[in-house]
């Protein structure tokens, strides 16, 4: 239900923004 | 009489002493040295020059060095504090420190604002918001009609742009985050709290102990 979310919530929930992978071995 | 060689530890250009970086950030000296292990790995993945190039950053995030990603580009640009196209060790530690669970929330809010201010005008404009939503859909192979994207942007601007001038300024952003705290969750990396566990090899090499 993307329309019920604000754009920043959408961005924060997506995998587009994740630095976790920097720590993967 | 025995003989020994004192081999001087040589660091690449851009290296900064962990003790200095630890004094400016929530990291301990041991953790900064653990980050140096990680930095060495990332900065030598394509060109072993002690600097993280954009391709190396992309390689670490996406396992490929030629994937275009708007958010990764923005993060790289913000980490590249000197704007010289590469991330040095000090820049890496200082920038990552904002993602530390104990970093001040105000720093996280300000960093995210700068990240979303794509054209660095000091405001997040509706057009930038649309660009980010479109990029995120594209990068995740999702498709929504342009009308739906416009609706999402419009709804967000209605909530955040309380001055109704078509852009979200710093003050409006802080208020918006207060009402929607979940949007700064991405500014905290839990891995940063257990760094020396994530990189135990370092503990073997270090003479420093935080314990």
Coordinates of C-alpha atoms in Angstrom, one line a residue:
Chain A
X1 CA 0.0 0.0 0.0
X2 CA 2.5 2.6 -1.1
X3 CA 0.1 5.5 -1.2
X4 CA -0.6 5.2 2.5
X5 CA 3.1 5.7 3.3
X6 CA 5.0 8.9 2.9
X7 CA 7.9 8.9 0.5
X8 CA 10.6 8.9 3.2
X9 CA 9.0 5.8 4.8
X10 CA 9.1 4.1 1.4
X11 CA 12.8 5.0 1.0
X12 CA 13.7 3.9 4.5
X13 CA 11.9 0.5 4.1
X14 CA 13.5 -0.3 0.7
X15 CA 16.8 -2.1 0.4
X16 CA 18.2 0.8 -1.7
X17 CA 19.6 2.3 1.4
X18 CA 21.6 -0.1 3.4
X19 CA 25.2 0.1 4.5
X20 CA 25.0 -3.3 6.3
X21 CA 26.6 -5.0 3.3
X22 CA 29.8 -3.1 4.0
X23 CA 30.2 -5.4 7.0
X24 CA 29.6 -8.6 5.1
X25 CA 32.6 -10.9 4.9
Chain B
X1 CA 74.1 -11.5 20.6
X2 CA 70.6 -11.8 19.0
X3 CA 69.4 -9.5 16.4
X4 CA 66.0 -8.2 15.6
X5 CA 64.5 -5.9 13.0
X6 CA 62.1 -3.3 14.0
X7 CA 59.8 -3.1 11.1
X8 CA 58.1 0.2 10.9
X9 CA 54.3 -0.1 10.3
X10 CA 53.6 1.9 7.1
X11 CA 50.2 3.3 6.4
X12 CA 48.8 4.5 3.2
X13 CA 48.2 8.3 2.5
X14 CA 45.0 9.5 4.2
X15 CA 45.6 7.3 7.3
X16 CA 44.8 9.0 10.6
X17 CA 45.8 7.8 14.0
X18 CA 43.0 5.8 15.7
X19 CA 43.5 7.6 19.0
X20 CA 42.6 10.9 17.3
X21 CA 39.6 9.5 15.5
X22 CA 38.4 7.7 18.7
X23 CA 38.5 11.1 20.5
X24 CA 36.1 12.6 18.0
X25 CA 33.7 9.8 17.5
X26 CA 31.7 7.3 19.6
X27 CA 34.2 4.6 18.6
X28 CA 36.9 3.2 20.9
X29 CA 40.5 3.0 19.7
X30 CA 40.1 -0.7 19.3
X31 CA 37.0 -0.2 17.2
X32 CA 38.7 2.4 15.0
X33 CA 41.5 -0.1 14.4
X34 CA 38.9 -2.7 13.5
X35 CA 37.4 -0.2 11.1
X36 CA 40.9 0.1 9.6
X37 CA 40.8 -3.6 8.8
X38 CA 37.5 -3.2 7.1
X39 CA 38.7 0.0 5.3
X40 CA 41.9 -1.8 4.0
X41 CA 39.7 -4.6 2.6
X42 CA 37.3 -2.2 0.9
X43 CA 40.0 0.2 -0.4
X44 CA 42.1 -2.6 -2.0
X45 CA 39.2 -4.4 -3.7
X46 CA 40.0 -2.8 -7.1
X47 CA 42.9 -0.4 -6.7
X48 CA 45.2 -1.0 -3.7
X49 CA 45.9 2.7 -2.9
X50 CA 44.4 3.1 0.5
X51 CA 41.4 5.1 -0.7
X52 CA 37.9 3.9 -1.4
X53 CA 36.9 4.7 -5.0
X54 CA 33.2 4.9 -6.0
X55 CA 33.6 1.6 -7.9
X56 CA 34.9 -0.1 -4.7
X57 CA 32.1 1.3 -2.7
X58 CA 29.6 0.0 -5.2
X59 CA 31.3 -3.4 -5.3
X60 CA 31.0 -3.7 -1.5
X61 CA 27.3 -2.8 -1.5
X62 CA 26.1 -4.6 -4.7
X63 CA 28.9 -7.1 -5.5
X64 CA 29.3 -5.3 -8.8
X65 CA 31.2 -2.1 -9.6
X66 CA 28.9 -0.8 -12.3
X67 CA 25.5 -0.7 -10.7
X68 CA 24.0 2.8 -10.7
X69 CA 22.2 3.6 -7.4
X70 CA 21.1 7.1 -6.5
X71 CA 21.3 6.5 -2.7
X72 CA 24.6 4.8 -2.8
X73 CA 26.0 7.7 -4.9
X74 CA 24.6 10.2 -2.4
X75 CA 26.1 8.4 0.5
X76 CA 29.5 8.2 -1.3
X77 CA 29.4 11.9 -1.9
X78 CA 28.6 12.6 1.7
X79 CA 31.4 10.3 2.9
X80 CA 33.8 12.1 0.5
X81 CA 34.0 15.1 2.8
X82 CA 36.9 16.7 0.8
X83 CA 35.0 16.2 -2.4
X84 CA 38.0 14.8 -4.2
X85 CA 36.3 11.7 -5.5
X86 CA 37.6 9.2 -3.0
X87 CA 37.0 8.3 0.7
X88 CA 40.0 8.5 2.9
X89 CA 40.2 6.5 6.2
X90 CA 39.4 9.5 8.4
X91 CA 36.4 10.4 6.3
X92 CA 35.2 6.8 6.4
X93 CA 35.4 6.7 10.2
X94 CA 33.9 10.1 10.8
X95 CA 31.0 9.4 8.4
X96 CA 30.3 6.0 9.7
X97 CA 30.3 7.3 13.2
X98 CA 27.0 9.1 12.5
X99 CA 25.5 5.6 12.0
X100 CA 26.7 4.4 15.4
X101 CA 23.9 3.5 17.8
X102 CA 25.3 6.0 20.3
X103 CA 25.7 8.9 17.9
X104 CA 23.6 12.0 18.6
X105 CA 20.1 11.8 17.0
X106 CA 20.5 15.4 15.7
X107 CA 23.5 14.3 13.7
X108 CA 21.5 11.4 12.1
X109 CA 18.6 13.8 11.3
X110 CA 21.0 16.3 9.7
X111 CA 22.9 13.7 7.7
X112 CA 19.7 12.2 6.3
X113 CA 18.5 15.7 5.3
X114 CA 21.7 16.3 3.4
X115 CA 21.4 12.9 1.8
X116 CA 17.9 13.7 0.5
X117 CA 18.8 17.3 -0.5
X118 CA 20.0 15.9 -3.9
X119 CA 21.0 19.3 -5.4
X120 CA 22.4 20.7 -2.1
X121 CA 20.1 23.7 -2.2
X122 CA 19.5 23.6 1.6
X123 CA 15.9 22.2 1.0
X124 CA 14.3 19.0 -0.1
X125 CA 12.1 19.9 -3.1
X126 CA 9.1 18.0 -4.4
X127 CA 11.0 17.4 -7.6
X128 CA 13.9 15.8 -5.7
X129 CA 11.4 13.7 -3.8
X130 CA 9.9 12.4 -7.0
X131 CA 13.3 11.6 -8.4
X132 CA 14.1 9.6 -5.3
X133 CA 10.8 7.6 -5.3
X134 CA 11.2 6.9 -9.0
X135 CA 14.8 5.8 -8.5
X136 CA 13.9 3.5 -5.6
X137 CA 11.1 1.9 -7.6
X138 CA 13.5 1.4 -10.6
X139 CA 16.3 0.0 -8.4
X140 CA 14.0 -2.5 -6.8
X141 CA 12.4 -3.4 -10.2
X142 CA 9.0 -2.2 -9.0
X143 CA 6.6 -0.3 -11.1
X144 CA 4.0 2.2 -10.1
X145 CA 2.1 4.6 -12.5
X146 CA 3.4 8.2 -12.5
X147 CA 0.0 9.3 -11.0
X148 CA 0.7 7.1 -8.0
X149 CA 4.2 8.4 -7.6
X150 CA 2.8 12.0 -7.8
X151 CA 0.2 11.1 -5.2
X152 CA 2.9 9.8 -2.8
X153 CA 5.0 12.9 -3.3
X154 CA 2.0 15.2 -2.9
X155 CA 1.0 13.4 0.3
X156 CA 4.5 13.7 1.7
X157 CA 4.8 17.4 0.8
X158 CA 1.4 18.0 2.5
X159 CA 2.7 16.4 5.7
X160 CA 6.2 17.8 5.7
X161 CA 6.0 21.2 4.0
X162 CA 4.1 23.0 6.7
X163 CA 5.1 26.4 5.3
X164 CA 3.5 25.5 2.0
X165 CA 6.3 26.9 -0.1
X166 CA 6.9 23.7 -2.2
X167 CA 10.1 22.6 -0.3
X168 CA 11.0 21.0 3.0
X169 CA 13.6 23.1 4.9
X170 CA 15.7 22.0 7.8
X171 CA 13.2 23.1 10.4
X172 CA 10.3 21.4 8.7
X173 CA 12.5 18.3 8.4
X174 CA 13.2 18.1 12.1
X175 CA 9.5 18.4 12.9
X176 CA 8.6 15.8 10.3
X177 CA 11.1 13.3 11.8
X178 CA 9.7 13.9 15.2
X179 CA 6.3 12.8 13.9
X180 CA 7.8 9.9 11.9
X181 CA 10.7 8.6 13.9
X182 CA 10.8 5.4 11.9
X183 CA 12.4 7.2 9.0
X184 CA 15.7 7.7 10.7
X185 CA 16.1 4.0 11.6
X186 CA 18.2 3.6 8.5
X187 CA 20.7 5.9 10.1
X188 CA 21.7 3.3 12.8
X189 CA 23.9 0.3 12.0
X190 CA 23.8 -2.2 14.8
X191 CA 27.0 -3.8 13.4
X192 CA 28.9 -0.7 14.6
X193 CA 28.4 -1.6 18.2
X194 CA 30.1 -5.0 18.1
X195 CA 32.8 -4.1 15.6
X196 CA 35.6 -6.0 17.3
X197 CA 33.4 -9.1 17.3
X198 CA 32.7 -8.6 13.6
X199 CA 36.4 -8.3 12.9
X200 CA 38.0 -10.6 15.5
X201 CA 41.2 -10.9 13.3
X202 CA 42.1 -7.4 14.5
X203 CA 42.1 -8.3 18.2
X204 CA 44.9 -10.8 17.4
X205 CA 47.0 -8.0 15.8
X206 CA 46.3 -5.2 18.2
X207 CA 48.3 -4.3 21.2
X208 CA 45.5 -2.1 22.4
X209 CA 42.8 -3.4 24.7
X210 CA 39.6 -1.6 25.5
X211 CA 38.5 -4.3 27.9

